[in-house]
Amino acid sequence: MKADDVEFLSGMAIQLDETIRKLVREEQEILEKLGHARVQELKEFWNQEFTAEEEADFKRSLDYWDKILIRTWVNSKRAVQTRAQVGQTLMKLNSHL
């Protein structure tokens, strides 16, 4: 792999680290707004612990902040997965040097 590719991946890793930190801060702010009980319900929904009927009812009850928290969780999960892939790729490249 070219030096430019390694530089690009390194930059991407730094950017993803920053994004993950930002998403963690956003998540904490939203958790404070929603309260413990609602967050627990959202975690059950996120972990797919509801029956199909419960899920349908729960989806109708989602408000703006609920949806923002779920979106934040989706973005965090994607960013962490991508960061892990970038890290693995960089480790493989470094092992070949």
Short mmCIF file of N, CA, C and O in Angstrom, two decimals:
data_model
loop_
_atom_site.label_atom_id
_atom_site.label_comp_id
_atom_site.label_asym_id
_atom_site.label_seq_id
_atom_site.Cartn_x
_atom_site.Cartn_y
_atom_site.Cartn_z
N MET A 1 0.83 -1.17 0.00
CA MET A 1 0.00 0.00 0.00
C MET A 1 0.88 1.24 0.00
O MET A 1 1.95 1.26 0.59
N LYS A 2 0.41 2.27 -0.62
CA LYS A 2 1.16 3.51 -0.75
C LYS A 2 1.13 4.31 0.56
O LYS A 2 0.22 4.16 1.37
N ALA A 3 2.11 5.18 0.70
CA ALA A 3 2.18 6.05 1.88
C ALA A 3 0.93 6.93 1.98
O ALA A 3 0.44 7.21 3.08
N ASP A 4 0.41 7.36 0.83
CA ASP A 4 -0.81 8.19 0.82
C ASP A 4 -1.99 7.42 1.41
O ASP A 4 -2.83 8.00 2.10
N ASP A 5 -2.06 6.11 1.13
CA ASP A 5 -3.14 5.29 1.66
C ASP A 5 -3.05 5.18 3.17
O ASP A 5 -4.06 5.28 3.87
N VAL A 6 -1.84 4.98 3.67
CA VAL A 6 -1.64 4.89 5.12
C VAL A 6 -1.99 6.22 5.78
O VAL A 6 -2.65 6.26 6.82
N GLU A 7 -1.57 7.30 5.16
CA GLU A 7 -1.88 8.63 5.68
C GLU A 7 -3.39 8.86 5.71
O GLU A 7 -3.94 9.40 6.68
N PHE A 8 -4.06 8.45 4.64
CA PHE A 8 -5.52 8.58 4.58
C PHE A 8 -6.18 7.79 5.70
O PHE A 8 -7.06 8.30 6.40
N LEU A 9 -5.77 6.54 5.89
CA LEU A 9 -6.35 5.70 6.94
C LEU A 9 -6.07 6.27 8.33
O LEU A 9 -6.95 6.24 9.20
N SER A 10 -4.89 6.79 8.53
CA SER A 10 -4.55 7.40 9.82
C SER A 10 -5.44 8.61 10.08
O SER A 10 -5.94 8.80 11.19
N GLY A 11 -5.61 9.44 9.07
CA GLY A 11 -6.50 10.60 9.20
C GLY A 11 -7.93 10.19 9.46
O GLY A 11 -8.64 10.82 10.26
N MET A 12 -8.35 9.14 8.79
CA MET A 12 -9.70 8.62 8.99
C MET A 12 -9.88 8.14 10.43
O MET A 12 -10.92 8.38 11.04
N ALA A 13 -8.88 7.46 10.96
CA ALA A 13 -8.95 6.97 12.34
C ALA A 13 -9.09 8.13 13.31
O ALA A 13 -9.91 8.08 14.24
N ILE A 14 -8.33 9.19 13.11
CA ILE A 14 -8.40 10.37 13.98
C ILE A 14 -9.78 11.00 13.90
O ILE A 14 -10.39 11.35 14.92
N GLN A 15 -10.30 11.12 12.69
CA GLN A 15 -11.61 11.71 12.49
C GLN A 15 -12.71 10.85 13.12
O GLN A 15 -13.64 11.38 13.75
N LEU A 16 -12.59 9.55 12.99
CA LEU A 16 -13.58 8.66 13.60
C LEU A 16 -13.51 8.73 15.12
O LEU A 16 -14.55 8.71 15.80
N ASP A 17 -12.32 8.82 15.69
CA ASP A 17 -12.18 8.97 17.14
C ASP A 17 -12.90 10.23 17.62
O ASP A 17 -13.60 10.22 18.63
N GLU A 18 -12.73 11.31 16.88
CA GLU A 18 -13.39 12.57 17.22
C GLU A 18 -14.91 12.43 17.12
O GLU A 18 -15.65 12.91 17.98
N THR A 19 -15.37 11.79 16.07
CA THR A 19 -16.81 11.57 15.89
C THR A 19 -17.38 10.73 17.02
O THR A 19 -18.46 11.04 17.55
N ILE A 20 -16.68 9.70 17.42
CA ILE A 20 -17.15 8.83 18.50
C ILE A 20 -17.24 9.62 19.80
O ILE A 20 -18.24 9.52 20.54
N ARG A 21 -16.24 10.43 20.10
CA ARG A 21 -16.29 11.26 21.31
C ARG A 21 -17.47 12.22 21.28
O ARG A 21 -18.17 12.41 22.27
N LYS A 22 -17.73 12.82 20.12
CA LYS A 22 -18.86 13.74 19.96
C LYS A 22 -20.18 13.01 20.19
O LYS A 22 -21.07 13.51 20.88
N LEU A 23 -20.31 11.83 19.62
CA LEU A 23 -21.54 11.06 19.78
C LEU A 23 -21.76 10.63 21.22
O LEU A 23 -22.90 10.63 21.70
N VAL A 24 -20.70 10.32 21.93
CA VAL A 24 -20.82 9.95 23.35
C VAL A 24 -21.33 11.15 24.15
O VAL A 24 -22.21 11.00 25.02
N ARG A 25 -20.80 12.34 23.86
CA ARG A 25 -21.27 13.54 24.55
C ARG A 25 -22.75 13.80 24.26
O ARG A 25 -23.53 14.10 25.17
N GLU A 26 -23.13 13.67 22.99
CA GLU A 26 -24.53 13.86 22.60
C GLU A 26 -25.43 12.86 23.30
O GLU A 26 -26.51 13.21 23.79
N GLU A 27 -24.98 11.61 23.34
CA GLU A 27 -25.77 10.57 24.00
C GLU A 27 -25.99 10.92 25.47
O GLU A 27 -27.12 10.80 25.97
N GLN A 28 -24.96 11.36 26.17
CA GLN A 28 -25.09 11.70 27.58
C GLN A 28 -26.09 12.84 27.79
O GLN A 28 -26.90 12.79 28.72
N GLU A 29 -26.06 13.83 26.92
CA GLU A 29 -27.00 14.95 27.03
C GLU A 29 -28.44 14.47 26.83
O GLU A 29 -29.34 14.89 27.57
N ILE A 30 -28.64 13.59 25.87
CA ILE A 30 -29.99 13.09 25.60
C ILE A 30 -30.46 12.19 26.74
O ILE A 30 -31.63 12.25 27.15
N LEU A 31 -29.57 11.35 27.27
CA LEU A 31 -29.94 10.47 28.38
C LEU A 31 -30.44 11.29 29.56
O LEU A 31 -31.42 10.91 30.22
N GLU A 32 -29.80 12.41 29.83
CA GLU A 32 -30.22 13.28 30.93
C GLU A 32 -31.61 13.85 30.68
O GLU A 32 -32.41 13.99 31.61
N LYS A 33 -31.92 14.18 29.44
CA LYS A 33 -33.23 14.74 29.10
C LYS A 33 -34.34 13.71 29.24
O LYS A 33 -35.45 14.04 29.63
N LEU A 34 -34.04 12.47 28.87
CA LEU A 34 -35.08 11.44 28.83
C LEU A 34 -35.39 10.82 30.19
O LEU A 34 -36.52 10.40 30.42
N GLY A 35 -34.41 10.71 31.03
CA GLY A 35 -34.63 10.07 32.31
C GLY A 35 -34.40 8.57 32.25
O GLY A 35 -34.50 7.94 31.19
N HIS A 36 -34.13 8.01 33.42
CA HIS A 36 -33.72 6.61 33.52
C HIS A 36 -34.78 5.63 33.01
O HIS A 36 -34.47 4.70 32.26
N ALA A 37 -36.03 5.82 33.40
CA ALA A 37 -37.09 4.87 33.04
C ALA A 37 -37.27 4.80 31.52
O ALA A 37 -37.36 3.70 30.95
N ARG A 38 -37.30 5.95 30.88
CA ARG A 38 -37.50 5.96 29.43
C ARG A 38 -36.29 5.37 28.71
O ARG A 38 -36.44 4.64 27.73
N VAL A 39 -35.11 5.66 29.21
CA VAL A 39 -33.89 5.11 28.60
C VAL A 39 -33.91 3.59 28.69
O VAL A 39 -33.54 2.91 27.73
N GLN A 40 -34.37 3.06 29.81
CA GLN A 40 -34.46 1.60 29.96
C GLN A 40 -35.40 1.00 28.92
O GLN A 40 -35.11 -0.03 28.32
N GLU A 41 -36.54 1.65 28.70
CA GLU A 41 -37.47 1.19 27.67
C GLU A 41 -36.84 1.24 26.28
O GLU A 41 -36.99 0.30 25.49
N LEU A 42 -36.13 2.31 26.01
CA LEU A 42 -35.47 2.45 24.71
C LEU A 42 -34.38 1.41 24.52
O LEU A 42 -34.20 0.89 23.42
N LYS A 43 -33.68 1.08 25.60
CA LYS A 43 -32.65 0.03 25.51
C LYS A 43 -33.28 -1.33 25.21
O LYS A 43 -32.74 -2.11 24.42
N GLU A 44 -34.43 -1.60 25.81
CA GLU A 44 -35.14 -2.85 25.53
C GLU A 44 -35.56 -2.89 24.06
O GLU A 44 -35.45 -3.93 23.40
N PHE A 45 -36.05 -1.77 23.57
CA PHE A 45 -36.43 -1.68 22.16
C PHE A 45 -35.21 -1.88 21.27
O PHE A 45 -35.24 -2.66 20.31
N TRP A 46 -34.11 -1.20 21.60
CA TRP A 46 -32.87 -1.28 20.84
C TRP A 46 -32.34 -2.72 20.80
O TRP A 46 -31.85 -3.19 19.77
N ASN A 47 -32.45 -3.41 21.92
CA ASN A 47 -31.96 -4.79 22.01
C ASN A 47 -32.97 -5.82 21.50
O ASN A 47 -32.75 -7.02 21.64
N GLN A 48 -34.06 -5.34 20.93
CA GLN A 48 -35.11 -6.16 20.33
C GLN A 48 -35.68 -7.17 21.33
O GLN A 48 -35.88 -8.34 21.01
N GLU A 49 -36.01 -6.68 22.53
CA GLU A 49 -36.55 -7.51 23.58
C GLU A 49 -38.07 -7.53 23.58
O GLU A 49 -38.68 -8.22 24.39
N PHE A 50 -38.71 -6.77 22.69
CA PHE A 50 -40.16 -6.69 22.64
C PHE A 50 -40.74 -7.72 21.69
O PHE A 50 -40.09 -8.12 20.71
N THR A 51 -41.97 -8.12 21.95
CA THR A 51 -42.70 -8.93 20.98
C THR A 51 -43.07 -8.01 19.81
O THR A 51 -42.96 -6.78 19.92
N ALA A 52 -43.53 -8.58 18.73
CA ALA A 52 -43.89 -7.77 17.56
C ALA A 52 -44.98 -6.77 17.91
O ALA A 52 -44.93 -5.61 17.49
N GLU A 53 -45.95 -7.19 18.70
CA GLU A 53 -47.04 -6.30 19.10
C GLU A 53 -46.53 -5.18 20.01
O GLU A 53 -46.88 -4.01 19.83
N GLU A 54 -45.70 -5.53 20.97
CA GLU A 54 -45.13 -4.53 21.87
C GLU A 54 -44.28 -3.52 21.09
O GLU A 54 -44.32 -2.32 21.35
N GLU A 55 -43.53 -4.04 20.12
CA GLU A 55 -42.69 -3.16 19.31
C GLU A 55 -43.52 -2.17 18.52
O GLU A 55 -43.20 -0.98 18.46
N ALA A 56 -44.60 -2.65 17.92
CA ALA A 56 -45.47 -1.77 17.15
C ALA A 56 -46.07 -0.69 18.04
O ALA A 56 -46.10 0.50 17.66
N ASP A 57 -46.54 -1.06 19.22
CA ASP A 57 -47.08 -0.08 20.17
C ASP A 57 -46.01 0.91 20.60
O ASP A 57 -46.25 2.11 20.69
N PHE A 58 -44.82 0.38 20.88
CA PHE A 58 -43.74 1.23 21.35
C PHE A 58 -43.33 2.24 20.27
O PHE A 58 -43.09 3.41 20.58
N LYS A 59 -43.26 1.80 19.03
CA LYS A 59 -42.88 2.71 17.94
C LYS A 59 -43.84 3.89 17.84
O LYS A 59 -43.42 5.00 17.52
N ARG A 60 -45.11 3.65 18.13
CA ARG A 60 -46.09 4.74 18.07
C ARG A 60 -45.87 5.75 19.20
O ARG A 60 -46.29 6.90 19.09
N SER A 61 -45.20 5.33 20.25
CA SER A 61 -44.99 6.21 21.40
C SER A 61 -43.69 7.02 21.30
O SER A 61 -43.44 7.88 22.15
N LEU A 62 -42.88 6.77 20.29
CA LEU A 62 -41.59 7.45 20.18
C LEU A 62 -41.78 8.94 19.93
O LEU A 62 -42.55 9.34 19.05
N ASP A 63 -41.05 9.76 20.67
CA ASP A 63 -41.07 11.20 20.43
C ASP A 63 -39.74 11.64 19.82
O ASP A 63 -38.88 10.81 19.52
N TYR A 64 -39.59 12.93 19.68
CA TYR A 64 -38.41 13.49 19.02
C TYR A 64 -37.12 13.02 19.68
O TYR A 64 -36.20 12.54 19.00
N TRP A 65 -37.00 13.17 21.01
CA TRP A 65 -35.76 12.84 21.70
C TRP A 65 -35.49 11.35 21.70
O TRP A 65 -34.33 10.93 21.64
N ASP A 66 -36.55 10.54 21.73
CA ASP A 66 -36.38 9.08 21.61
C ASP A 66 -35.71 8.76 20.27
O ASP A 66 -34.75 7.97 20.21
N LYS A 67 -36.23 9.35 19.23
CA LYS A 67 -35.69 9.09 17.88
C LYS A 67 -34.26 9.60 17.73
O LYS A 67 -33.44 8.96 17.08
N ILE A 68 -33.99 10.74 18.34
CA ILE A 68 -32.63 11.30 18.29
C ILE A 68 -31.66 10.36 19.01
O ILE A 68 -30.55 10.11 18.52
N LEU A 69 -32.06 9.81 20.15
CA LEU A 69 -31.20 8.88 20.88
C LEU A 69 -30.95 7.63 20.06
O LEU A 69 -29.81 7.16 19.95
N ILE A 70 -31.98 7.08 19.46
CA ILE A 70 -31.82 5.88 18.63
C ILE A 70 -30.90 6.18 17.44
O ILE A 70 -30.02 5.38 17.11
N ARG A 71 -31.09 7.33 16.83
CA ARG A 71 -30.21 7.72 15.72
C ARG A 71 -28.76 7.84 16.19
O ARG A 71 -27.83 7.41 15.51
N THR A 72 -28.57 8.39 17.38
CA THR A 72 -27.23 8.52 17.95
C THR A 72 -26.62 7.15 18.18
O THR A 72 -25.44 6.93 17.89
N TRP A 73 -27.41 6.20 18.69
CA TRP A 73 -26.92 4.84 18.89
C TRP A 73 -26.53 4.19 17.56
O TRP A 73 -25.51 3.51 17.48
N VAL A 74 -27.34 4.40 16.54
CA VAL A 74 -27.03 3.84 15.21
C VAL A 74 -25.72 4.42 14.69
O VAL A 74 -24.84 3.69 14.21
N ASN A 75 -25.59 5.74 14.78
CA ASN A 75 -24.37 6.39 14.29
C ASN A 75 -23.14 5.97 15.10
O ASN A 75 -22.06 5.77 14.53
N SER A 76 -23.30 5.82 16.40
CA SER A 76 -22.19 5.38 17.25
C SER A 76 -21.75 3.97 16.88
O SER A 76 -20.55 3.69 16.77
N LYS A 77 -22.72 3.10 16.71
CA LYS A 77 -22.40 1.71 16.35
C LYS A 77 -21.64 1.66 15.03
O LYS A 77 -20.62 0.98 14.91
N ARG A 78 -22.11 2.42 14.06
CA ARG A 78 -21.46 2.45 12.74
C ARG A 78 -20.05 3.03 12.84
O ARG A 78 -19.10 2.49 12.25
N ALA A 79 -19.90 4.11 13.61
CA ALA A 79 -18.59 4.74 13.75
C ALA A 79 -17.60 3.81 14.45
O ALA A 79 -16.44 3.71 14.04
N VAL A 80 -18.05 3.12 15.48
CA VAL A 80 -17.17 2.20 16.21
C VAL A 80 -16.77 1.03 15.31
O VAL A 80 -15.60 0.63 15.30
N GLN A 81 -17.71 0.50 14.54
CA GLN A 81 -17.38 -0.60 13.63
C GLN A 81 -16.38 -0.15 12.56
O GLN A 81 -15.42 -0.87 12.26
N THR A 82 -16.61 1.02 12.01
CA THR A 82 -15.71 1.53 10.98
C THR A 82 -14.33 1.80 11.56
O THR A 82 -13.31 1.48 10.94
N ARG A 83 -14.31 2.36 12.78
CA ARG A 83 -13.02 2.63 13.44
C ARG A 83 -12.25 1.33 13.67
O ARG A 83 -11.03 1.27 13.48
N ALA A 84 -12.96 0.29 14.07
CA ALA A 84 -12.31 -1.01 14.29
C ALA A 84 -11.73 -1.54 12.98
O ALA A 84 -10.61 -2.06 12.95
N GLN A 85 -12.46 -1.40 11.89
CA GLN A 85 -11.98 -1.87 10.60
C GLN A 85 -10.74 -1.09 10.15
O GLN A 85 -9.79 -1.68 9.63
N VAL A 86 -10.77 0.21 10.36
CA VAL A 86 -9.61 1.04 9.99
C VAL A 86 -8.40 0.63 10.83
O VAL A 86 -7.29 0.48 10.32
N GLY A 87 -8.62 0.44 12.13
CA GLY A 87 -7.53 0.01 13.01
C GLY A 87 -6.95 -1.33 12.60
O GLY A 87 -5.73 -1.51 12.59
N GLN A 88 -7.81 -2.27 12.25
CA GLN A 88 -7.34 -3.59 11.80
C GLN A 88 -6.54 -3.47 10.52
O GLN A 88 -5.49 -4.12 10.37
N THR A 89 -7.01 -2.65 9.61
CA THR A 89 -6.30 -2.47 8.34
C THR A 89 -4.92 -1.85 8.59
O THR A 89 -3.92 -2.31 8.03
N LEU A 90 -4.87 -0.84 9.47
CA LEU A 90 -3.58 -0.23 9.78
C LEU A 90 -2.64 -1.22 10.45
O LEU A 90 -1.43 -1.23 10.17
N MET A 91 -3.16 -2.06 11.34
CA MET A 91 -2.33 -3.06 12.01
C MET A 91 -1.77 -4.06 10.99
O MET A 91 -0.60 -4.43 11.07
N LYS A 92 -2.59 -4.46 10.03
CA LYS A 92 -2.13 -5.39 8.99
C LYS A 92 -1.02 -4.74 8.16
O LYS A 92 -0.03 -5.38 7.83
N LEU A 93 -1.24 -3.47 7.81
CA LEU A 93 -0.23 -2.77 7.02
C LEU A 93 1.07 -2.63 7.79
O LEU A 93 2.15 -2.81 7.23
N ASN A 94 1.00 -2.33 9.08
CA ASN A 94 2.20 -2.18 9.88
C ASN A 94 2.93 -3.50 10.07
O ASN A 94 4.14 -3.52 10.22
N SER A 95 2.20 -4.60 10.07
CA SER A 95 2.85 -5.91 10.24
C SER A 95 3.62 -6.32 8.99
O SER A 95 4.51 -7.16 9.05
N HIS A 96 3.29 -5.70 7.85
CA HIS A 96 3.98 -6.03 6.60
C HIS A 96 5.18 -5.12 6.35
O HIS A 96 5.90 -5.29 5.38
N LEU A 97 5.36 -4.14 7.20
CA LEU A 97 6.49 -3.20 6.99
C LEU A 97 7.76 -3.75 7.56
O LEU A 97 7.88 -4.51 8.41
#
